[in-house]
Tab-separated table of C-alpha atoms in Angstrom:
chain	number	residue	atom	x	y	z
A	1	MET	CA	105.755	91.792	86.280
A	2	VAL	CA	105.380	93.047	82.726
A	3	ALA	CA	104.463	89.500	81.649
A	4	LEU	CA	101.754	89.443	84.338
A	5	HIS	CA	100.479	92.820	83.164
A	6	LYS	CA	100.321	91.638	79.540
A	7	ALA	CA	98.586	88.387	80.543
A	8	CYS	CA	95.983	90.336	82.536
A	9	LEU	CA	95.332	92.596	79.545
A	10	SER	CA	94.841	89.516	77.364
A	11	LEU	CA	92.380	88.076	79.888
A	12	TYR	CA	90.461	91.369	80.160
A	13	SER	CA	90.204	91.683	76.362
A	14	GLY	CA	89.150	88.068	75.855
A	15	GLU	CA	92.230	87.141	73.801
A	16	CYS	CA	92.674	84.149	76.096
A	17	SER	CA	90.739	82.375	78.826
A	18	ALA	CA	93.752	81.565	81.024
A	19	ALA	CA	97.476	82.219	81.072
A	20	ILE	CA	100.646	80.864	82.555
A	21	VAL	CA	102.929	83.707	83.585
A	22	ALA	CA	106.522	82.832	84.327
A	23	GLY	CA	109.696	84.631	85.167
A	24	THR	CA	113.207	83.575	85.938
A	25	ASN	CA	116.515	84.940	87.092
A	26	LEU	CA	119.452	82.595	86.823
A	27	ALA	CA	123.067	83.647	87.272
A	28	LEU	CA	124.565	81.380	84.613
A	29	ALA	CA	127.520	83.621	83.767
A	30	PRO	CA	129.393	86.310	85.709
A	31	THR	CA	128.789	89.026	83.083
A	32	MET	CA	125.663	90.577	84.641
A	33	ALA	CA	127.094	90.488	88.175
A	34	THR	CA	130.292	92.138	86.974
A	35	THR	CA	128.375	94.880	85.156
A	36	MET	CA	126.114	95.495	88.150
A	37	SER	CA	129.077	95.556	90.501
A	38	ASP	CA	130.906	98.024	88.262
A	39	ASN	CA	127.825	100.286	88.414
A	40	PHE	CA	127.584	100.035	92.238
A	41	VAL	CA	124.157	98.358	92.158
A	42	LEU	CA	125.161	95.258	94.119
A	43	SER	CA	125.644	95.374	97.870
A	44	PRO	CA	129.249	94.607	98.830
A	45	SER	CA	127.889	92.474	101.694
A	46	GLY	CA	125.412	90.689	99.424
A	47	ILE	CA	122.532	91.773	101.676
A	48	CYS	CA	119.705	94.000	100.502
A	49	ARG	CA	118.695	96.520	103.157
A	50	SER	CA	115.630	98.164	101.630
A	51	PHE	CA	114.592	101.439	103.277
A	52	ASP	CA	117.539	101.228	105.687
A	53	ALA	CA	120.129	103.915	106.417
A	54	ASP	CA	122.800	101.256	105.775
A	55	ALA	CA	121.444	100.396	102.305
A	56	ASP	CA	124.289	99.944	99.846
A	57	GLY	CA	122.728	97.955	96.995
A	58	TYR	CA	120.991	94.651	96.641
A	59	GLY	CA	121.989	91.001	96.750
A	60	ARG	CA	121.228	88.907	93.688
A	61	GLY	CA	119.217	85.765	93.935
A	62	GLU	CA	118.069	83.048	91.600
A	63	ALA	CA	114.476	81.985	91.157
A	64	ILE	CA	111.953	80.512	88.777
A	65	SER	CA	108.328	81.471	89.358
A	66	ALA	CA	105.121	80.624	87.544
A	67	LEU	CA	101.485	81.589	88.026
A	68	TYR	CA	98.349	80.239	86.417
A	69	ILE	CA	95.770	83.000	86.095
A	70	LYS	CA	92.271	83.284	84.726
A	71	ARG	CA	89.289	85.584	85.010
A	72	PHE	CA	87.710	85.598	88.464
A	73	GLU	CA	84.291	84.564	87.167
A	74	ASP	CA	85.822	81.596	85.316
A	75	ALA	CA	87.793	80.474	88.377
A	76	VAL	CA	84.640	80.597	90.525
A	77	ARG	CA	82.622	78.755	87.849
A	78	ASP	CA	85.308	76.051	87.535
A	79	GLY	CA	85.739	75.641	91.305
A	80	ASP	CA	89.409	76.589	91.160
A	81	PRO	CA	91.215	77.496	94.381
A	82	ILE	CA	91.588	81.295	94.402
A	83	ARG	CA	94.777	82.464	96.118
A	84	ALA	CA	94.518	86.137	95.167
A	85	VAL	CA	92.505	88.542	93.048
A	86	ILE	CA	94.325	90.956	90.746
A	87	ARG	CA	92.167	94.061	90.522
A	88	SER	CA	94.480	96.055	88.297
A	89	THR	CA	97.912	96.164	86.735
A	90	ALA	CA	99.841	99.040	85.216
A	91	THR	CA	103.291	99.598	83.771
A	92	ASN	CA	105.160	102.646	82.596
A	93	CYS	CA	108.539	103.937	81.542
A	94	ASP	CA	108.821	107.639	80.859
A	95	GLY	CA	112.338	107.557	79.421
A	96	LYS	CA	113.101	110.926	81.026
A	97	THR	CA	115.609	109.859	83.667
A	98	PRO	CA	119.373	109.930	83.032
A	99	ASN	CA	119.614	106.112	83.001
A	100	ILE	CA	117.779	102.908	83.943
A	101	SER	CA	119.170	102.926	87.490
A	102	MET	CA	117.623	106.342	88.210
A	103	PRO	CA	113.841	105.988	88.484
A	104	GLY	CA	111.551	109.016	88.485
A	105	ALA	CA	109.360	109.704	91.547
A	106	GLU	CA	106.722	111.573	89.534
A	107	THR	CA	106.435	108.680	87.085
A	108	GLN	CA	106.080	106.166	89.921
A	109	GLU	CA	103.466	108.356	91.589
A	110	SER	CA	101.528	108.526	88.316
A	111	LEU	CA	101.735	104.744	87.943
A	112	ILE	CA	100.260	104.148	91.406
A	113	HIS	CA	97.365	106.490	90.644
A	114	GLN	CA	96.807	104.775	87.285
A	115	ALA	CA	96.651	101.310	88.863
A	116	TYR	CA	94.205	102.451	91.552
A	117	SER	CA	92.032	104.198	88.980
A	118	ARG	CA	91.855	101.064	86.831
A	119	ALA	CA	90.980	99.015	89.908
A	120	LYS	CA	88.201	101.497	90.718
A	121	ILE	CA	89.585	102.131	94.196
A	122	PRO	CA	88.830	105.812	94.844
A	123	ASP	CA	90.022	105.957	98.466
A	124	LEU	CA	93.707	105.094	98.548
A	125	SER	CA	93.690	105.408	102.355
A	126	GLU	CA	91.883	102.042	102.475
A	127	THR	CA	95.208	100.421	101.547
A	128	ALA	CA	96.904	99.021	104.647
A	129	PHE	CA	100.070	97.593	103.073
A	130	LEU	CA	102.049	98.243	99.890
A	131	GLU	CA	104.646	95.822	98.567
A	132	CYS	CA	107.481	97.916	97.156
A	133	HIS	CA	110.405	97.187	94.888
A	134	GLY	CA	112.869	98.170	97.615
A	135	THR	CA	116.121	98.114	95.678
A	136	GLY	CA	118.285	98.680	98.718
A	137	THR	CA	119.990	101.560	96.926
A	138	VAL	CA	119.879	105.129	98.188
A	139	MET	CA	118.656	106.452	94.821
A	140	GLY	CA	116.043	103.739	94.188
A	141	ASP	CA	114.610	103.614	97.707
A	142	THR	CA	114.512	107.401	98.069
A	143	THR	CA	112.705	107.771	94.754
A	144	GLU	CA	110.212	105.016	95.565
A	145	LEU	CA	109.518	106.310	99.065
A	146	THR	CA	109.059	109.844	97.740
A	147	ALA	CA	106.350	108.599	95.366
A	148	VAL	CA	104.674	106.435	98.027
A	149	ALA	CA	104.727	109.291	100.554
A	150	LYS	CA	103.134	111.683	98.053
A	151	VAL	CA	100.378	109.197	97.198
A	152	PHE	CA	99.673	107.737	100.648
A	153	GLY	CA	101.331	110.301	102.951
A	154	GLY	CA	98.121	111.759	104.353
A	155	LYS	CA	97.275	108.820	106.606
A	156	GLY	CA	100.430	106.763	106.156
A	157	ILE	CA	100.827	103.212	104.941
A	158	TYR	CA	102.823	100.149	105.910
A	159	ILE	CA	105.348	99.130	103.287
A	160	GLY	CA	107.589	96.158	102.817
A	161	SER	CA	109.789	94.585	100.215
A	162	VAL	CA	110.441	90.969	99.426
A	163	SER	CA	113.914	92.156	98.340
A	164	THR	CA	114.914	92.219	102.004
A	165	MET	CA	114.069	88.561	102.497
A	166	LYS	CA	116.800	85.986	102.251
A	167	LEU	CA	116.384	82.259	102.599
A	168	SER	CA	119.616	80.356	102.761
A	169	VAL	CA	121.387	77.793	104.910
A	170	GLY	CA	122.017	79.413	108.278
A	171	ILE	CA	120.318	82.691	107.364
A	172	PRO	CA	116.828	83.164	108.848
A	173	TRP	CA	114.010	84.570	106.780
A	174	SER	CA	113.294	88.167	107.701
A	175	ALA	CA	111.166	90.951	106.338
A	176	LYS	CA	111.306	94.665	106.904
A	177	LEU	CA	108.015	96.401	107.611
A	178	THR	CA	108.067	100.184	107.683
A	179	ARG	CA	105.344	102.789	108.078
A	180	VAL	CA	105.607	105.788	105.743
């Protein structure tokens, strides 16, 4: 996501006319899984249950993703298929929480406001759905939901998380949709 943010900034500033944004997560060695398990981040069942009372961590997955992005006007001019429009991106890290596994609700709330301000969307209640991180951990989900509730709590919002989806042999694809 940070790579996407940086690519968007480069497009906005004119540093480039298009960008390929890629990310990967490959479990090539057991070191990261062992460390995460030792810190109680991984679900013992291997299933991520974002926003669920039974949440006990997340299940790791492997993926390679890539996006080709360019300015909207250029895509229209070039006749490119447009799958989505990115109106704004924002990143932050306040460094004020005890460790990386303890996010700050106030910082997340500020980030949401910053992204909406940059996108020039004054009425947040026009948002019908918000894709969340949804770590599947009590600390992470509680912090994220606290921020989302403070920002969108007046009228409510539907939330979901791709973290709760699992595609594997014999395991159906499912998504959790919750209204906050």
